[in-house]
Short mmCIF file of C-alpha atoms in Angstrom, two decimals:
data_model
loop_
_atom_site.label_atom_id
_atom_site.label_comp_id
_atom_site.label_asym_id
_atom_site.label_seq_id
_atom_site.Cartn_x
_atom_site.Cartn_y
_atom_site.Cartn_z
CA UNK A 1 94.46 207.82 -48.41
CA UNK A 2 95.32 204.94 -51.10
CA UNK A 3 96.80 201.95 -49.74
CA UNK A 4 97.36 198.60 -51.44
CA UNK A 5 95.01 196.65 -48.85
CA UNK A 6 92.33 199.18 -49.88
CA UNK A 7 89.94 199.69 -52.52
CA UNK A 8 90.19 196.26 -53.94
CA UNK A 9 87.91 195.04 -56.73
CA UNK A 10 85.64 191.97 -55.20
CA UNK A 11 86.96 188.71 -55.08
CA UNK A 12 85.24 186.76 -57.93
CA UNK A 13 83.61 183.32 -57.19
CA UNK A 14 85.95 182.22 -60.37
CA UNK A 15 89.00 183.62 -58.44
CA UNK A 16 87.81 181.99 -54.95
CA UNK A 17 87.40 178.79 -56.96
CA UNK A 18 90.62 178.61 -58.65
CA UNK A 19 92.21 179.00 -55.17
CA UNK A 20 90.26 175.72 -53.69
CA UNK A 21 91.90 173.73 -56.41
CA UNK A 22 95.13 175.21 -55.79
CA UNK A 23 94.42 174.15 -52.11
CA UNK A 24 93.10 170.44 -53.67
CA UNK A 25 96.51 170.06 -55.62
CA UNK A 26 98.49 170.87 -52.55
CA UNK A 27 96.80 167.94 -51.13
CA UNK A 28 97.11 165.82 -53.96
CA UNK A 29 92.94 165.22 -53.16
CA UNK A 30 90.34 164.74 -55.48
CA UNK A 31 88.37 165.32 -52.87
CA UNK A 32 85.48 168.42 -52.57
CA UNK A 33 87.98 171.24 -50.78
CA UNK A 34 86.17 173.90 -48.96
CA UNK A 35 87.89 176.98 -47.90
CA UNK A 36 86.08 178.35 -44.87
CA UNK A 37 86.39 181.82 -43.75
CA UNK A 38 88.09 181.82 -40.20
CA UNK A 39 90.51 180.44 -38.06
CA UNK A 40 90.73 176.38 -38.17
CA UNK A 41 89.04 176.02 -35.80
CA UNK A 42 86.05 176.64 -37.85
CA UNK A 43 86.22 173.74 -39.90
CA UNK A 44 87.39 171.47 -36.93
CA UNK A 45 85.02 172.01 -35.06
CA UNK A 46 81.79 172.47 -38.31
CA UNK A 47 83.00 168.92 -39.29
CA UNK A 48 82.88 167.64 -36.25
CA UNK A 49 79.63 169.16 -35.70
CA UNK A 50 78.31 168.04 -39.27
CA UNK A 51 79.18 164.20 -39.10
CA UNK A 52 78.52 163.47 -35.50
CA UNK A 53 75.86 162.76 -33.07
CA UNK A 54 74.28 160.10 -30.71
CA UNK A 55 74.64 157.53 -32.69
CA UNK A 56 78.21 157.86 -32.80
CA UNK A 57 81.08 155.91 -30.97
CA UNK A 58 83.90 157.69 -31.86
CA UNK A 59 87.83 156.82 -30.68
CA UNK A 60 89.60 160.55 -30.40
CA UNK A 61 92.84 160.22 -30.11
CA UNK A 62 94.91 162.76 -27.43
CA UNK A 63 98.38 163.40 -27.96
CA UNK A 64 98.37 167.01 -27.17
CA UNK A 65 95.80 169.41 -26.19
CA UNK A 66 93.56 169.49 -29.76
CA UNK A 67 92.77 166.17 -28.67
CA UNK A 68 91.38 167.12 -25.75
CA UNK A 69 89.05 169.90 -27.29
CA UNK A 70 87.85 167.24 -29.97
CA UNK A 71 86.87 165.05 -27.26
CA UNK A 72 85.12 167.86 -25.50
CA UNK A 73 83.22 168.69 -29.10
CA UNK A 74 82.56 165.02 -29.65
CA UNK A 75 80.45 164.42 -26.35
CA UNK A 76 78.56 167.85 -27.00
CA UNK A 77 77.14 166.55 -30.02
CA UNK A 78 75.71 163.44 -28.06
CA UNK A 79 78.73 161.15 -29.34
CA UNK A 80 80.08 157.77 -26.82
CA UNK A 81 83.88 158.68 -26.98
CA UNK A 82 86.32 156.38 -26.40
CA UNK A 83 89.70 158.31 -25.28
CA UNK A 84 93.38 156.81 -26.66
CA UNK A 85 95.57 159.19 -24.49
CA UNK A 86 99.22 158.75 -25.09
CA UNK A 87 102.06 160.24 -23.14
CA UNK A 88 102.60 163.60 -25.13
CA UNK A 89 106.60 162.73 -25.80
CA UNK A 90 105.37 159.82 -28.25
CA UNK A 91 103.00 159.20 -31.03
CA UNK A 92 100.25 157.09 -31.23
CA UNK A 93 100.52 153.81 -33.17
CA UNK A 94 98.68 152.13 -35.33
CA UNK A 95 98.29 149.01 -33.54
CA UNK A 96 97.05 150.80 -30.81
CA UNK A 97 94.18 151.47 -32.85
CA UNK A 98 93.34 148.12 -34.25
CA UNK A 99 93.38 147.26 -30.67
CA UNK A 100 90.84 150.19 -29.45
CA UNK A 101 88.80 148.52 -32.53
CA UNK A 102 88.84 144.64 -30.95
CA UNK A 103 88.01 146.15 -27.61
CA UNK A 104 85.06 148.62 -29.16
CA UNK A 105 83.79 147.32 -32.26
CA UNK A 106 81.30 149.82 -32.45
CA UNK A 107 83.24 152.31 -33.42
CA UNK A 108 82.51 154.62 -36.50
CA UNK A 109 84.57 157.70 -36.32
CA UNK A 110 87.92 158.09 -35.44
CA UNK A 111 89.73 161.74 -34.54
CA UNK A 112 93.85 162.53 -34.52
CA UNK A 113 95.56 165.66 -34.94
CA UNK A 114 98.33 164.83 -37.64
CA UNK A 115 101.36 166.59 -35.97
CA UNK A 116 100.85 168.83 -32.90
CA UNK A 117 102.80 172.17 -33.16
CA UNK A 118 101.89 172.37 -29.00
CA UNK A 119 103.56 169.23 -28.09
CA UNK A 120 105.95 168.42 -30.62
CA UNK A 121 104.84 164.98 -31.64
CA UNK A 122 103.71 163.53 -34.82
CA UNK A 123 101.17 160.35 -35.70
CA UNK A 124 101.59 158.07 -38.77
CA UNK A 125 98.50 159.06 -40.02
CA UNK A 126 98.91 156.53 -43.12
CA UNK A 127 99.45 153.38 -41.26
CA UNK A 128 96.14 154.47 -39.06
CA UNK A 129 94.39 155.17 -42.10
CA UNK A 130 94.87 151.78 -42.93
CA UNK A 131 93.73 150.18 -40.16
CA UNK A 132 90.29 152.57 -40.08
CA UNK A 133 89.55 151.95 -43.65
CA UNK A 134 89.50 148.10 -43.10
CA UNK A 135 86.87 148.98 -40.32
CA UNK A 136 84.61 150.96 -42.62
CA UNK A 137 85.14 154.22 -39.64
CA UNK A 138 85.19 157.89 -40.96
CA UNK A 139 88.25 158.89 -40.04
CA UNK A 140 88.83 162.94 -39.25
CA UNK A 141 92.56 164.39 -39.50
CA UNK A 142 94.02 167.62 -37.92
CA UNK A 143 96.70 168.32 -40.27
CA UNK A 144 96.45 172.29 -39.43
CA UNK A 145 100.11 172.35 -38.50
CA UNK A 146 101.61 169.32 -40.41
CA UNK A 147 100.71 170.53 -44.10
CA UNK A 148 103.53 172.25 -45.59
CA UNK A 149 105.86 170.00 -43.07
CA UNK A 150 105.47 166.88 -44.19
CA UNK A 151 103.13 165.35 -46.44
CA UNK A 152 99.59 165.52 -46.03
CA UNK A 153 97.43 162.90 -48.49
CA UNK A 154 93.87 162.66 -47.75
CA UNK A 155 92.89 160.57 -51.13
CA UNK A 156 96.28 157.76 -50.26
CA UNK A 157 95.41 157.44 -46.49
CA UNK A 158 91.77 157.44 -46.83
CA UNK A 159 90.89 160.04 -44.13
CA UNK A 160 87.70 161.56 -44.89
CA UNK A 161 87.51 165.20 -43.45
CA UNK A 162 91.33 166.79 -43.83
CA UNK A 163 91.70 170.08 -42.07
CA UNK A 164 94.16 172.27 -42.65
CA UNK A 165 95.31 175.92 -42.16
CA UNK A 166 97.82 178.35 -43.77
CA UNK A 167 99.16 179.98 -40.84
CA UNK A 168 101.81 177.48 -40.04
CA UNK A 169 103.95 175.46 -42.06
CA UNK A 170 102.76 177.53 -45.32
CA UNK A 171 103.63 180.64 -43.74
CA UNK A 172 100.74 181.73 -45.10
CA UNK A 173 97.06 184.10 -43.08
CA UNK A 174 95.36 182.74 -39.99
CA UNK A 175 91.56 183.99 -40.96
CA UNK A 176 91.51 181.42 -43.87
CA UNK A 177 90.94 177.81 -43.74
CA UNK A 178 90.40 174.62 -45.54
CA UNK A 179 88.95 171.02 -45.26
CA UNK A 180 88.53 168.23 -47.72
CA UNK A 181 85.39 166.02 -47.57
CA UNK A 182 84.87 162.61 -48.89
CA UNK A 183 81.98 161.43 -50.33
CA UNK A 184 81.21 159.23 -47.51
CA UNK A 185 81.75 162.15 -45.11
CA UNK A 186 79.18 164.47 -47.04
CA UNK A 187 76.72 161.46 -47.16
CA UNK A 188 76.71 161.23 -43.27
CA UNK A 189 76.24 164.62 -43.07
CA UNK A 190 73.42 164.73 -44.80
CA UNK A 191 72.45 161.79 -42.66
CA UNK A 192 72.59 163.69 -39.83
CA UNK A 193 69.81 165.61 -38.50
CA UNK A 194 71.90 167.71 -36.10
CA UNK A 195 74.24 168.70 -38.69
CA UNK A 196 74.36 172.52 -38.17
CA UNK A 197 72.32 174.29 -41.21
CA UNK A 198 71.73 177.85 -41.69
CA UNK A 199 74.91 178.78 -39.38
CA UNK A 200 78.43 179.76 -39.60
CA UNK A 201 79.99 175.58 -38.87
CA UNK A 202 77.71 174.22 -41.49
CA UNK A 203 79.54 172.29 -44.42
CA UNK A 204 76.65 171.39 -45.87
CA UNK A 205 75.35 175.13 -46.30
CA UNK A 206 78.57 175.20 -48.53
CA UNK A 207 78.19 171.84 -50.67
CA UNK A 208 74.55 172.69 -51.44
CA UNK A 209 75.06 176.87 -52.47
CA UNK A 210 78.69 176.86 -53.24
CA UNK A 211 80.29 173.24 -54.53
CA UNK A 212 76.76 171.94 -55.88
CA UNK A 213 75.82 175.10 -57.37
CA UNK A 214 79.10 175.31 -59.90
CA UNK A 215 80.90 177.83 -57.69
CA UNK A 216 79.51 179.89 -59.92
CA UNK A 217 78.01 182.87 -56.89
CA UNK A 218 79.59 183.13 -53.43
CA UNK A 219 77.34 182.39 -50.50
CA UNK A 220 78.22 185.44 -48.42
CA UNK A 221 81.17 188.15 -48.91
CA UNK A 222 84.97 186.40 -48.35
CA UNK A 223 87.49 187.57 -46.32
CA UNK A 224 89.44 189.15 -49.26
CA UNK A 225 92.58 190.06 -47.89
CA UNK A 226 93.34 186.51 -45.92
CA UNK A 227 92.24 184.60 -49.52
CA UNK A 228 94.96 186.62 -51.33
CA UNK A 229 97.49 186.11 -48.92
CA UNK A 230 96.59 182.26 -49.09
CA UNK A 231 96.74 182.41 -52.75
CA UNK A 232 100.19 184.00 -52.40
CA UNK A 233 101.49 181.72 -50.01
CA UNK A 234 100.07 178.70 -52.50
CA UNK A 235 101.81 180.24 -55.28
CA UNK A 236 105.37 180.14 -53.11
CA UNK A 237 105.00 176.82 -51.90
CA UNK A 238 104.49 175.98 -55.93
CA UNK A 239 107.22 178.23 -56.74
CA UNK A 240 110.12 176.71 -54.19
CA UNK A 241 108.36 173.01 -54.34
CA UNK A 242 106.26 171.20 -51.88
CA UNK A 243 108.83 168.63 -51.29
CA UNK A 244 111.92 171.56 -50.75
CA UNK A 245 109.36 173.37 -48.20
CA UNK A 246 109.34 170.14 -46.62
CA UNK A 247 112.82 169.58 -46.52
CA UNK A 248 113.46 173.05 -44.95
CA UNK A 249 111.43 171.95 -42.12
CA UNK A 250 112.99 168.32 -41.47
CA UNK A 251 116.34 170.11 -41.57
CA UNK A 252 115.23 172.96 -39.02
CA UNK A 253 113.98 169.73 -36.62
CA UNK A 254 116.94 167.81 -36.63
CA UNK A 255 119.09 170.75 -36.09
CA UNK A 256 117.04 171.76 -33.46
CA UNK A 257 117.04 168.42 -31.61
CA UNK A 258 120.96 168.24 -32.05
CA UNK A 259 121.37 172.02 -31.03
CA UNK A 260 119.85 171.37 -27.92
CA UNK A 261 121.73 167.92 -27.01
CA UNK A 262 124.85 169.87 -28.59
CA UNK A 263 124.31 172.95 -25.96
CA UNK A 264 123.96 170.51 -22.50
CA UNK A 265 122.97 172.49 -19.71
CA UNK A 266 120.63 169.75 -19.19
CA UNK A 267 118.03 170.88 -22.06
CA UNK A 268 116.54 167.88 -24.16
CA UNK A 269 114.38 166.55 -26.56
CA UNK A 270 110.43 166.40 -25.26
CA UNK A 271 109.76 163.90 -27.79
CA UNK A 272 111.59 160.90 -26.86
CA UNK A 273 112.43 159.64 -30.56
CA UNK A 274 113.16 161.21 -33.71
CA UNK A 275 110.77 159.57 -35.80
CA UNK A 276 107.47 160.76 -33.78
CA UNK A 277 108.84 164.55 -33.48
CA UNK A 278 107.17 166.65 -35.78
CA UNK A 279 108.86 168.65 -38.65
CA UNK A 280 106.64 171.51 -37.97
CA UNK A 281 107.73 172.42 -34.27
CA UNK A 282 110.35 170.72 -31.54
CA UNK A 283 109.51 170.65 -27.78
CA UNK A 284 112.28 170.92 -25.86
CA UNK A 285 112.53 170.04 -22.07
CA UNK A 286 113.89 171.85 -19.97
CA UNK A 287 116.63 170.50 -16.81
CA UNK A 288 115.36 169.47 -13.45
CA UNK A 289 114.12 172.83 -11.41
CA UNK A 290 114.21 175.31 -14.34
CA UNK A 291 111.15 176.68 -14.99
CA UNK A 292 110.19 176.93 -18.83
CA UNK A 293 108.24 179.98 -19.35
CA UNK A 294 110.60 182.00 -16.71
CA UNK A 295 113.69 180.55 -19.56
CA UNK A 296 112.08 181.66 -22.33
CA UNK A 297 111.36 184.90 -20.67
CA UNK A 298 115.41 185.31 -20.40
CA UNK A 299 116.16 184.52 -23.63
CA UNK A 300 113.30 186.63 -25.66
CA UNK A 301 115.20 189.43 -23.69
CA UNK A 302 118.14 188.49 -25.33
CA UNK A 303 116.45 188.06 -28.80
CA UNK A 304 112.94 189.36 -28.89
CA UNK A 305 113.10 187.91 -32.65
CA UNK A 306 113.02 184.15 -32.05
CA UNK A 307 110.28 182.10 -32.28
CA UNK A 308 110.06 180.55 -28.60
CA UNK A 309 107.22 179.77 -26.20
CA UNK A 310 106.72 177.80 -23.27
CA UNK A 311 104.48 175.01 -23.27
CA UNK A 312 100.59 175.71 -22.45
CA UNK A 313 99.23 175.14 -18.95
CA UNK A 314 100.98 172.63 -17.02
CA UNK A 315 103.64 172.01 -19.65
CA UNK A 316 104.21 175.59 -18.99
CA UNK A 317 107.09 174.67 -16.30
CA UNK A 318 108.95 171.89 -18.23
CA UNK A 319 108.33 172.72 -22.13
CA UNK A 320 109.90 174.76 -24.65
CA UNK A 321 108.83 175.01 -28.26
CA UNK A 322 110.94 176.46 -30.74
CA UNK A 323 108.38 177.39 -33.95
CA UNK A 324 110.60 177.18 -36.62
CA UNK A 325 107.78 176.74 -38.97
CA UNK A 326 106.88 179.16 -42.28
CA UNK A 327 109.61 181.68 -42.75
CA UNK A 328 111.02 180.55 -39.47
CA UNK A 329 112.78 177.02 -41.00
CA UNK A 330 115.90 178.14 -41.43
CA UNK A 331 119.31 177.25 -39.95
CA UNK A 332 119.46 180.84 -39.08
CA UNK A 333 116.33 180.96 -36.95
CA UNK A 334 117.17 177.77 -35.02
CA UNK A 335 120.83 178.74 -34.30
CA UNK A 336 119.40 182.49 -33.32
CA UNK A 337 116.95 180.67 -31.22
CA UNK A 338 119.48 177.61 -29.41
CA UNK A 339 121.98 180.61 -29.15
CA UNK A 340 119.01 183.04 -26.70
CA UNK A 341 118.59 179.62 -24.78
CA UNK A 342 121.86 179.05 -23.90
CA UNK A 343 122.84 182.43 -23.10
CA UNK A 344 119.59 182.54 -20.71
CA UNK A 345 120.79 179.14 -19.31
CA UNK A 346 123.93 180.04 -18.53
CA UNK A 347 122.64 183.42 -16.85
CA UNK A 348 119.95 181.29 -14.72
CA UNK A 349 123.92 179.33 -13.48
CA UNK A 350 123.43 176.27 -16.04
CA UNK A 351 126.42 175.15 -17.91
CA UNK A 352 125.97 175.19 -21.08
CA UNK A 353 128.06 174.91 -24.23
CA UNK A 354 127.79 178.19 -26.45
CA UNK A 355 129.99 176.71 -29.26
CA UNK A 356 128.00 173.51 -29.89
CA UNK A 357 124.82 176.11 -31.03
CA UNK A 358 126.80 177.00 -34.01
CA UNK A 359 126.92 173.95 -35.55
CA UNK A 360 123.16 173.71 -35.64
#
């Protein structure tokens, strides 16, 4: 049996190379980028693992559930963490940071998910970064949903470990992902005695036999198929331009948000205000006594093709999320998608305006 997926010369360590700095220009970093071989949460989690310990106070920031796992990491690793919970239809600000840094002046690290696909909501990430670079803090960015969305800049708003992934707004594999590392974040690695060495998180096992070496011999085998596809979906972001990608996405958002206002019934915007809703994903929430995931149930039976999912856990009852992210940020998808709500809403007895959907 032949197949295209099959009997593929090796990726070379040139090849694997050239697609970090495709990776690097995306980001507009010169930092060292490091594409790891799994899921994001790899690299969260290794870089999390790598740069703290108990000598850390860090401030993690919670707007949505990623927050919550960092957190979680964070104390494992002997870390005092400091919380900044905000109500998940807002964003953090950046005041509220300088003020977490009067009232703990210890603090050296500081965690934030950029935009959170889950919740809807997205932080200015380069007004924080200004206020944690005049505080000398490493500063650690989840920008796993956001890249591709809206601009990510490591190098401009000085964060120090950038992770991302492909399988979102770069409609791009899930088994591949990337982080950039400052030099200050690789120096308090090596700092750090319970960095993890010799194991699957470690960064450092990369710098020292992949990044130091010349990237001249891979450390271990790569996942060949997932790097192709995340050279591919490089080379298309390159090909239609970063900035129209991340037009396509705005466009989908406020369409989205106006669809739903546009089709009544009661539906809404989760996140309060325009300007902290993320391009990536919009939350929706839904009317008084509806439950979400039984909605979204109804309309997938309408149109098993649209991207919509009810929040996670609790939000599971009040949240809808319409992914119109990758392939999916198009005013196609988010009609297709506003047009499955409303015809589920108006079968659950809602009133809803079917005609206002087309104009999304």
């Amino acid at each position: 049996m032949t197949h295209p997926f099959l009997d593929l010369p090796p990726l070379t360590a040139a090849r694997f190379a050239s697609i970090e700095d495709r990776v690097a220009r995306l980001l507009d970093t010169r930092q060292d980028v490091v594409i790891t071989q799994g899921e994001a949460l790899l690299p969260l989690e290794g870089a999390i693992r790598s740069t703290a310990g108990p000598g850390t106070t860090a401030l993690n920031v919670i707007t949505g559930p990623y927050g919550q796992t960092f957190g979680d990491w964070l104390r494992d690793c002997g870390a005092t963490v400091i919380d900044l919970a905000v109500p998940f239809h807002t964003a953090v600000t950046a005041e509220q940071i300088r003020e977490a840094f009067a009232a703990h002046p210890s603090i050296d690290f500081v965690s934030l998910v950029h935009a959170e696909a889950a919740t809807g909501n997205t932080n200015p990430v380069a007004e924080i970064g200004e206020v944690v670079r005049e505080r000398g803090a490493l500063f650690y960015v989840d920008a796993v949903a956001s890249v591709g969305a809206e601009p990510v800049l490591p190098d401009a708003w000085g964060v120090d470990l950038c992770v991302i992934g492909a399988q979102k707004a770069m409609g791009g594999p899930a088994g591949v992902s990337a982080v950039s590392v400052s030099a200050r974040a690789w120096a308090r690695m090596a700092a750090n005695p319970r960095a993890p060495r010799r194991s699957y998180l470690s960064l450092l096992d990369w710098k020292e036999r992949w990044t130091d070496a010349g990237r001249k011999a891979l450390p271990h085998a790569p996942a060949q198929l997932e790097m192709l596809a995340l050279e591919a979906c490089v080379e298309r972001i390159e090909a239609a331009g970063l900035p129209t990608v991340m037009a396509r996405h705005a466009s989908a958002a406020a369409a989205t948000r106006a669809g739903a206002l546009a089709l009544g019934g009661g539906l809404e915007p989760y996140v309060h205000e325009a300007r902290d809703a993320a391009p990536v994903a919009t939350t929706l929430r839904t009317p008084a006594g509806v439950d979400a995931s039984e909605l979204v149930a109804r309309a997938l039976a309408v149109d098993p093709s649209v991207p919509l999912a009810a929040g996670g856990g609790a939000l599971a009852k009040e949240m809808i999320r319409v992914n119109h992210y990758g392939a999916d940020a198009t005013p196609e998808v988010v009609r297709a998608s506003l047009a499955a709500l409303g015809a589920a809403m108006r079968e659950r007895g809602l009133d809803v305006n079917l005609d206002g959907v087309t104009g999304a």
